[in-house]
Amino acid sequence: MLELAILGLLQEAPMHGYELRKELTAKLGAIRAAISYGSLYPTLRRLQAAGWIAEASETPATVEEVPALTSRRGRVVYKITAEGKERFAQLIAQAGPETYDDTGFGVHFAFFARTDQATRLRILEGRRRKIEERREGLRDVLGRAAERLDAYTLELQRHGLDACEREVRWLEELIANERSGRAPTVPQPGTAGGRRDNDSPPPPGETRKERP
């Protein structure tokens, strides 16, 4: 997954190691904790040895943003090669079980804009099946063992079930969009799904308006 993320980012522009780490954090959001940054530089060396990336001769303007104490390896600028672009195309076209797991799905979803529609749909449907299985497992635990669980463990199980149900609804909406050819709605600040949620707090400085 880290290989896919690095190649995808280098498609946008050459980057030094420090900037790659920063962009990975921004691109992957909540799933970034599942990727070890200790493996970033070993992965860069492996990709370079495979001929998928190379050291760039040009220095991007962002090199000035690198902290003064950053090591030399963090200052090396990398660019993707033609072979690397082919490798990225192979990785982004995969839609097997590994793309349904939390980390695999998150990384692939981060590059959905460069993924063809059929592959996006297969990944979304596979992810929905996986979360539905997880949801049913939690329902089973709550149905059979609720009386034996303490209040905090029970609350944790309910929280997990609620998260699964919300993700299934989200996935169903994305799948419907893909089948109809619509892009996901980009929500505005203080909105849910592009619409203001009356149950959510209003933006700072704005009072809630009651619905008619």
C-alpha positions as protocol buffer text, in pm:
chain_id: "A"
residue {
  index: 1
  type: MET
  ca { x: 0 y: 0 z: 0 }
}
residue {
  index: 2
  type: LEU
  ca { x: 288 y: 237 z: 73 }
}
residue {
  index: 3
  type: GLU
  ca { x: 431 y: 160 z: -271 }
}
residue {
  index: 4
  type: LEU
  ca { x: 101 y: 257 z: -434 }
}
residue {
  index: 5
  type: ALA
  ca { x: 77 y: 577 z: -229 }
}
residue {
  index: 6
  type: ILE
  ca { x: 433 y: 688 z: -308 }
}
residue {
  index: 7
  type: LEU
  ca { x: 400 y: 624 z: -682 }
}
residue {
  index: 8
  type: GLY
  ca { x: 65 y: 801 z: -685 }
}
residue {
  index: 9
  type: LEU
  ca { x: 205 y: 1110 z: -515 }
}
residue {
  index: 10
  type: LEU
  ca { x: 512 y: 1123 z: -740 }
}
residue {
  index: 11
  type: GLN
  ca { x: 280 y: 1124 z: -1042 }
}
residue {
  index: 12
  type: GLU
  ca { x: 176 y: 1472 z: -930 }
}
residue {
  index: 13
  type: ALA
  ca { x: 528 y: 1616 z: -897 }
}
residue {
  index: 14
  type: PRO
  ca { x: 883 y: 1530 z: -789 }
}
residue {
  index: 15
  type: MET
  ca { x: 911 y: 1539 z: -410 }
}
residue {
  index: 16
  type: HIS
  ca { x: 1181 y: 1506 z: -147 }
}
residue {
  index: 17
  type: GLY
  ca { x: 1145 y: 1254 z: 134 }
}
residue {
  index: 18
  type: TYR
  ca { x: 1026 y: 1509 z: 388 }
}
residue {
  index: 19
  type: GLU
  ca { x: 754 y: 1636 z: 154 }
}
residue {
  index: 20
  type: LEU
  ca { x: 644 y: 1281 z: 69 }
}
residue {
  index: 21
  type: ARG
  ca { x: 592 y: 1209 z: 436 }
}
residue {
  index: 22
  type: LYS
  ca { x: 392 y: 1530 z: 475 }
}
residue {
  index: 23
  type: GLU
  ca { x: 177 y: 1456 z: 167 }
}
residue {
  index: 24
  type: LEU
  ca { x: 114 y: 1099 z: 283 }
}
residue {
  index: 25
  type: THR
  ca { x: -21 y: 1238 z: 609 }
}
residue {
  index: 26
  type: ALA
  ca { x: -251 y: 1479 z: 422 }
}
residue {
  index: 27
  type: LYS
  ca { x: -360 y: 1230 z: 154 }
}
residue {
  index: 28
  type: LEU
  ca { x: -429 y: 930 z: 373 }
}
residue {
  index: 29
  type: GLY
  ca { x: -591 y: 1114 z: 661 }
}
residue {
  index: 30
  type: ALA
  ca { x: -729 y: 881 z: 927 }
}
residue {
  index: 31
  type: ILE
  ca { x: -562 y: 567 z: 787 }
}
residue {
  index: 32
  type: ARG
  ca { x: -210 y: 712 z: 796 }
}
residue {
  index: 33
  type: ALA
  ca { x: -152 y: 549 z: 1137 }
}
residue {
  index: 34
  type: ALA
  ca { x: -172 y: 208 z: 968 }
}
residue {
  index: 35
  type: ILE
  ca { x: 134 y: 287 z: 756 }
}
residue {
  index: 36
  type: SER
  ca { x: 474 y: 282 z: 921 }
}
residue {
  index: 37
  type: TYR
  ca { x: 681 y: 586 z: 831 }
}
residue {
  index: 38
  type: GLY
  ca { x: 982 y: 384 z: 942 }
}
residue {
  index: 39
  type: SER
  ca { x: 936 y: 190 z: 620 }
}
residue {
  index: 40
  type: LEU
  ca { x: 919 y: 503 z: 399 }
}
residue {
  index: 41
  type: TYR
  ca { x: 1289 y: 529 z: 315 }
}
residue {
  index: 42
  type: PRO
  ca { x: 1344 y: 152 z: 277 }
}
residue {
  index: 43
  type: THR
  ca { x: 1046 y: 153 z: 36 }
}
residue {
  index: 44
  type: LEU
  ca { x: 1194 y: 448 z: -155 }
}
residue {
  index: 45
  type: ARG
  ca { x: 1523 y: 257 z: -190 }
}
residue {
  index: 46
  type: ARG
  ca { x: 1337 y: -52 z: -312 }
}
residue {
  index: 47
  type: LEU
  ca { x: 1137 y: 148 z: -567 }
}
residue {
  index: 48
  type: GLN
  ca { x: 1457 y: 313 z: -687 }
}
residue {
  index: 49
  type: ALA
  ca { x: 1632 y: -23 z: -721 }
}
residue {
  index: 50
  type: ALA
  ca { x: 1337 y: -152 z: -924 }
}
residue {
  index: 51
  type: GLY
  ca { x: 1367 y: 145 z: -1159 }
}
residue {
  index: 52
  type: TRP
  ca { x: 1023 y: 282 z: -1070 }
}
residue {
  index: 53
  type: ILE
  ca { x: 1155 y: 607 z: -923 }
}
residue {
  index: 54
  type: ALA
  ca { x: 1481 y: 799 z: -963 }
}
residue {
  index: 55
  type: GLU
  ca { x: 1658 y: 1091 z: -801 }
}
residue {
  index: 56
  type: ALA
  ca { x: 1554 y: 1412 z: -973 }
}
residue {
  index: 57
  type: SER
  ca { x: 1813 y: 1660 z: -1098 }
}
residue {
  index: 58
  type: GLU
  ca { x: 1578 y: 1954 z: -1046 }
}
residue {
  index: 59
  type: THR
  ca { x: 1501 y: 2091 z: -701 }
}
residue {
  index: 60
  type: PRO
  ca { x: 1136 y: 2178 z: -631 }
}
residue {
  index: 61
  type: ALA
  ca { x: 1058 y: 2512 z: -474 }
}
residue {
  index: 62
  type: THR
  ca { x: 929 y: 2332 z: -165 }
}
residue {
  index: 63
  type: VAL
  ca { x: 1281 y: 2221 z: -75 }
}
residue {
  index: 64
  type: GLU
  ca { x: 1311 y: 2553 z: 111 }
}
residue {
  index: 65
  type: GLU
  ca { x: 1035 y: 2431 z: 344 }
}
residue {
  index: 66
  type: VAL
  ca { x: 1244 y: 2139 z: 468 }
}
residue {
  index: 67
  type: PRO
  ca { x: 1342 y: 2192 z: 834 }
}
residue {
  index: 68
  type: ALA
  ca { x: 1709 y: 2271 z: 880 }
}
residue {
  index: 69
  type: LEU
  ca { x: 1776 y: 1957 z: 1087 }
}
residue {
  index: 70
  type: THR
  ca { x: 1623 y: 1719 z: 832 }
}
residue {
  index: 71
  type: SER
  ca { x: 1869 y: 1443 z: 738 }
}
residue {
  index: 72
  type: ARG
  ca { x: 2020 y: 1418 z: 391 }
}
residue {
  index: 73
  type: ARG
  ca { x: 1787 y: 1134 z: 290 }
}
residue {
  index: 74
  type: GLY
  ca { x: 1492 y: 1360 z: 370 }
}
residue {
  index: 75
  type: ARG
  ca { x: 1628 y: 1617 z: 124 }
}
residue {
  index: 76
  type: VAL
  ca { x: 1677 y: 1382 z: -172 }
}
residue {
  index: 77
  type: VAL
  ca { x: 1426 y: 1463 z: -447 }
}
residue {
  index: 78
  type: TYR
  ca { x: 1253 y: 1171 z: -618 }
}
residue {
  index: 79
  type: LYS
  ca { x: 1060 y: 1151 z: -944 }
}
residue {
  index: 80
  type: ILE
  ca { x: 859 y: 872 z: -1100 }
}
residue {
  index: 81
  type: THR
  ca { x: 995 y: 698 z: -1411 }
}
residue {
  index: 82
  type: ALA
  ca { x: 804 y: 567 z: -1713 }
}
residue {
  index: 83
  type: GLU
  ca { x: 833 y: 217 z: -1565 }
}
residue {
  index: 84
  type: GLY
  ca { x: 700 y: 354 z: -1236 }
}
residue {
  index: 85
  type: LYS
  ca { x: 395 y: 495 z: -1411 }
}
residue {
  index: 86
  type: GLU
  ca { x: 328 y: 151 z: -1559 }
}
residue {
  index: 87
  type: ARG
  ca { x: 367 y: -6 z: -1216 }
}
residue {
  index: 88
  type: PHE
  ca { x: 124 y: 246 z: -1066 }
}
residue {
  index: 89
  type: ALA
  ca { x: -129 y: 167 z: -1339 }
}
residue {
  index: 90
  type: GLN
  ca { x: -101 y: -204 z: -1249 }
}
residue {
  index: 91
  type: LEU
  ca { x: -147 y: -140 z: -878 }
}
residue {
  index: 92
  type: ILE
  ca { x: -437 y: 101 z: -917 }
}
residue {
  index: 93
  type: ALA
  ca { x: -623 y: -152 z: -1136 }
}
residue {
  index: 94
  type: GLN
  ca { x: -620 y: -419 z: -866 }
}
residue {
  index: 95
  type: ALA
  ca { x: -955 y: -496 z: -705 }
}
residue {
  index: 96
  type: GLY
  ca { x: -884 y: -810 z: -500 }
}
residue {
  index: 97
  type: PRO
  ca { x: -959 y: -884 z: -132 }
}
residue {
  index: 98
  type: GLU
  ca { x: -658 y: -679 z: -19 }
}
residue {
  index: 99
  type: THR
  ca { x: -838 y: -366 z: -142 }
}
residue {
  index: 100
  type: TYR
  ca { x: -1134 y: -432 z: 91 }
}
residue {
  index: 101
  type: ASP
  ca { x: -932 y: -418 z: 415 }
}
residue {
  index: 102
  type: ASP
  ca { x: -917 y: -93 z: 611 }
}
residue {
  index: 103
  type: THR
  ca { x: -570 y: 16 z: 495 }
}
residue {
  index: 104
  type: GLY
  ca { x: -595 y: -122 z: 142 }
}
residue {
  index: 105
  type: PHE
  ca { x: -932 y: 35 z: 84 }
}
residue {
  index: 106
  type: GLY
  ca { x: -822 y: 369 z: 227 }
}
residue {
  index: 107
  type: VAL
  ca { x: -514 y: 395 z: 5 }
}
residue {
  index: 108
  type: HIS
  ca { x: -701 y: 290 z: -310 }
}
residue {
  index: 109
  type: PHE
  ca { x: -987 y: 526 z: -230 }
}
residue {
  index: 110
  type: ALA
  ca { x: -739 y: 814 z: -196 }
}
residue {
  index: 111
  type: PHE
  ca { x: -652 y: 761 z: -565 }
}
residue {
  index: 112
  type: PHE
  ca { x: -1003 y: 687 z: -695 }
}
residue {
  index: 113
  type: ALA
  ca { x: -985 y: 993 z: -921 }
}
residue {
  index: 114
  type: ARG
  ca { x: -725 y: 803 z: -1126 }
}
residue {
  index: 115
  type: THR
  ca { x: -906 y: 469 z: -1113 }
}
residue {
  index: 116
  type: ASP
  ca { x: -1147 y: 352 z: -1382 }
}
residue {
  index: 117
  type: GLN
  ca { x: -1515 y: 328 z: -1296 }
}
residue {
  index: 118
  type: ALA
  ca { x: -1542 y: -51 z: -1317 }
}
residue {
  index: 119
  type: THR
  ca { x: -1252 y: -98 z: -1073 }
}
residue {
  index: 120
  type: ARG
  ca { x: -1393 y: 163 z: -835 }
}
residue {
  index: 121
  type: LEU
  ca { x: -1726 y: -18 z: -834 }
}
residue {
  index: 122
  type: ARG
  ca { x: -1568 y: -360 z: -766 }
}
residue {
  index: 123
  type: ILE
  ca { x: -1368 y: -219 z: -474 }
}
residue {
  index: 124
  type: LEU
  ca { x: -1669 y: -40 z: -326 }
}
residue {
  index: 125
  type: GLU
  ca { x: -1888 y: -350 z: -352 }
}
residue {
  index: 126
  type: GLY
  ca { x: -1615 y: -567 z: -200 }
}
residue {
  index: 127
  type: ARG
  ca { x: -1568 y: -321 z: 85 }
}
residue {
  index: 128
  type: ARG
  ca { x: -1944 y: -314 z: 147 }
}
residue {
  index: 129
  type: ARG
  ca { x: -1953 y: -695 z: 173 }
}
residue {
  index: 130
  type: LYS
  ca { x: -1665 y: -689 z: 420 }
}
residue {
  index: 131
  type: ILE
  ca { x: -1827 y: -424 z: 641 }
}
residue {
  index: 132
  type: GLU
  ca { x: -2162 y: -604 z: 625 }
}
residue {
  index: 133
  type: GLU
  ca { x: -1989 y: -921 z: 750 }
}
residue {
  index: 134
  type: ARG
  ca { x: -1827 y: -721 z: 1029 }
}
residue {
  index: 135
  type: ARG
  ca { x: -2163 y: -567 z: 1116 }
}
residue {
  index: 136
  type: GLU
  ca { x: -2334 y: -907 z: 1136 }
}
residue {
  index: 137
  type: GLY
  ca { x: -2054 y: -1036 z: 1358 }
}
residue {
  index: 138
  type: LEU
  ca { x: -2105 y: -749 z: 1599 }
}
residue {
  index: 139
  type: ARG
  ca { x: -2481 y: -802 z: 1597 }
}
residue {
  index: 140
  type: ASP
  ca { x: -2423 y: -1167 z: 1679 }
}
residue {
  index: 141
  type: VAL
  ca { x: -2196 y: -1080 z: 1972 }
}
residue {
  index: 142
  type: LEU
  ca { x: -2448 y: -831 z: 2107 }
}
residue {
  index: 143
  type: GLY
  ca { x: -2733 y: -1080 z: 2066 }
}
residue {
  index: 144
  type: ARG
  ca { x: -2558 y: -1371 z: 2233 }
}
residue {
  index: 145
  type: ALA
  ca { x: -2327 y: -1216 z: 2490 }
}
residue {
  index: 146
  type: ALA
  ca { x: -2475 y: -879 z: 2582 }
}
residue {
  index: 147
  type: GLU
  ca { x: -2574 y: -998 z: 2929 }
}
residue {
  index: 148
  type: ARG
  ca { x: -2219 y: -1116 z: 3001 }
}
residue {
  index: 149
  type: LEU
  ca { x: -2049 y: -794 z: 2892 }
}
residue {
  index: 150
  type: ASP
  ca { x: -1977 y: -510 z: 3129 }
}
residue {
  index: 151
  type: ALA
  ca { x: -2123 y: -169 z: 3047 }
}
residue {
  index: 152
  type: TYR
  ca { x: -1805 y: -32 z: 2885 }
}
residue {
  index: 153
  type: THR
  ca { x: -1739 y: -335 z: 2667 }
}
residue {
  index: 154
  type: LEU
  ca { x: -2104 y: -332 z: 2564 }
}
residue {
  index: 155
  type: GLU
  ca { x: -2079 y: 36 z: 2472 }
}
residue {
  index: 156
  type: LEU
  ca { x: -1766 y: -35 z: 2266 }
}
residue {
  index: 157
  type: GLN
  ca { x: -1947 y: -308 z: 2073 }
}
residue {
  index: 158
  type: ARG
  ca { x: -2240 y: -77 z: 2009 }
}
residue {
  index: 159
  type: HIS
  ca { x: -2003 y: 194 z: 1890 }
}
residue {
  index: 160
  type: GLY
  ca { x: -1844 y: -52 z: 1646 }
}
residue {
  index: 161
  type: LEU
  ca { x: -2186 y: -159 z: 1521 }
}
residue {
  index: 162
  type: ASP
  ca { x: -2294 y: 201 z: 1471 }
}
residue {
  index: 163
  type: ALA
  ca { x: -1972 y: 275 z: 1277 }
}
residue {
  index: 164
  type: CYS
  ca { x: -2037 y: -26 z: 1051 }
}
residue {
  index: 165
  type: GLU
  ca { x: -2394 y: 77 z: 981 }
}
residue {
  index: 166
  type: ARG
  ca { x: -2287 y: 431 z: 893 }
}
residue {
  index: 167
  type: GLU
  ca { x: -2012 y: 305 z: 662 }
}
residue {
  index: 168
  type: VAL
  ca { x: -2252 y: 68 z: 484 }
}
residue {
  index: 169
  type: ARG
  ca { x: -2489 y: 360 z: 417 }
}
residue {
  index: 170
  type: TRP
  ca { x: -2197 y: 570 z: 292 }
}
residue {
  index: 171
  type: LEU
  ca { x: -2077 y: 290 z: 64 }
}
residue {
  index: 172
  type: GLU
  ca { x: -2427 y: 233 z: -74 }
}
residue {
  index: 173
  type: GLU
  ca { x: -2447 y: 601 z: -164 }
}
residue {
  index: 174
  type: LEU
  ca { x: -2107 y: 586 z: -338 }
}
residue {
  index: 175
  type: ILE
  ca { x: -2207 y: 271 z: -526 }
}
residue {
  index: 176
  type: ALA
  ca { x: -2530 y: 434 z: -642 }
}
residue {
  index: 177
  type: ASN
  ca { x: -2330 y: 735 z: -762 }
}
residue {
  index: 178
  type: GLU
  ca { x: -2088 y: 515 z: -955 }
}
residue {
  index: 179
  type: ARG
  ca { x: -2368 y: 323 z: -1124 }
}
residue {
  index: 180
  type: SER
  ca { x: -2540 y: 645 z: -1228 }
}
residue {
  index: 181
  type: GLY
  ca { x: -2216 y: 813 z: -1335 }
}
residue {
  index: 182
  type: ARG
  ca { x: -2234 y: 1086 z: -1070 }
}
residue {
  index: 183
  type: ALA
  ca { x: -1934 y: 1207 z: -872 }
}
residue {
  index: 184
  type: PRO
  ca { x: -1964 y: 1223 z: -493 }
}
residue {
  index: 185
  type: THR
  ca { x: -2101 y: 1548 z: -355 }
}
residue {
  index: 186
  type: VAL
  ca { x: -1833 y: 1763 z: -192 }
}
residue {
  index: 187
  type: PRO
  ca { x: -1982 y: 1888 z: 136 }
}
residue {
  index: 188
  type: GLN
  ca { x: -1942 y: 2251 z: 237 }
}
residue {
  index: 189
  type: PRO
  ca { x: -1816 y: 2336 z: 587 }
}
residue {
  index: 190
  type: GLY
  ca { x: -2089 y: 2275 z: 842 }
}
residue {
  index: 191
  type: THR
  ca { x: -2285 y: 2044 z: 611 }
}
residue {
  index: 192
  type: ALA
  ca { x: -2338 y: 1672 z: 584 }
}
residue {
  index: 193
  type: GLY
  ca { x: -2335 y: 1532 z: 231 }
}
residue {
  index: 194
  type: GLY
  ca { x: -2363 y: 1881 z: 85 }
}
residue {
  index: 195
  type: ARG
  ca { x: -2670 y: 1965 z: 300 }
}
residue {
  index: 196
  type: ARG
  ca { x: -2676 y: 2142 z: 636 }
}
residue {
  index: 197
  type: ASP
  ca { x: -2747 y: 1890 z: 909 }
}
residue {
  index: 198
  type: ASN
  ca { x: -2982 y: 2056 z: 1156 }
}
residue {
  index: 199
  type: ASP
  ca { x: -2849 y: 1827 z: 1431 }
}
residue {
  index: 200
  type: SER
  ca { x: -2492 y: 1948 z: 1386 }
}
residue {
  index: 201
  type: PRO
  ca { x: -2361 y: 2270 z: 1542 }
}
residue {
  index: 202
  type: PRO
  ca { x: -2364 y: 2579 z: 1316 }
}
residue {
  index: 203
  type: PRO
  ca { x: -2035 y: 2738 z: 1204 }
}
residue {
  index: 204
  type: PRO
  ca { x: -1874 y: 2988 z: 1445 }
}
residue {
  index: 205
  type: GLY
  ca { x: -2058 y: 3319 z: 1444 }
}
residue {
  index: 206
  type: GLU
  ca { x: -2375 y: 3171 z: 1294 }
}
residue {
  index: 207
  type: THR
  ca { x: -2693 y: 3082 z: 1481 }
}
residue {
  index: 208
  type: ARG
  ca { x: -2897 y: 2779 z: 1400 }
}
residue {
  index: 209
  type: LYS
  ca { x: -3202 y: 2845 z: 1183 }
}
residue {
  index: 210
  type: GLU
  ca { x: -3502 y: 2626 z: 1245 }
}
residue {
  index: 211
  type: ARG
  ca { x: -3639 y: 2437 z: 949 }
}
residue {
  index: 212
  type: PRO
  ca { x: -3981 y: 2552 z: 832 }
}
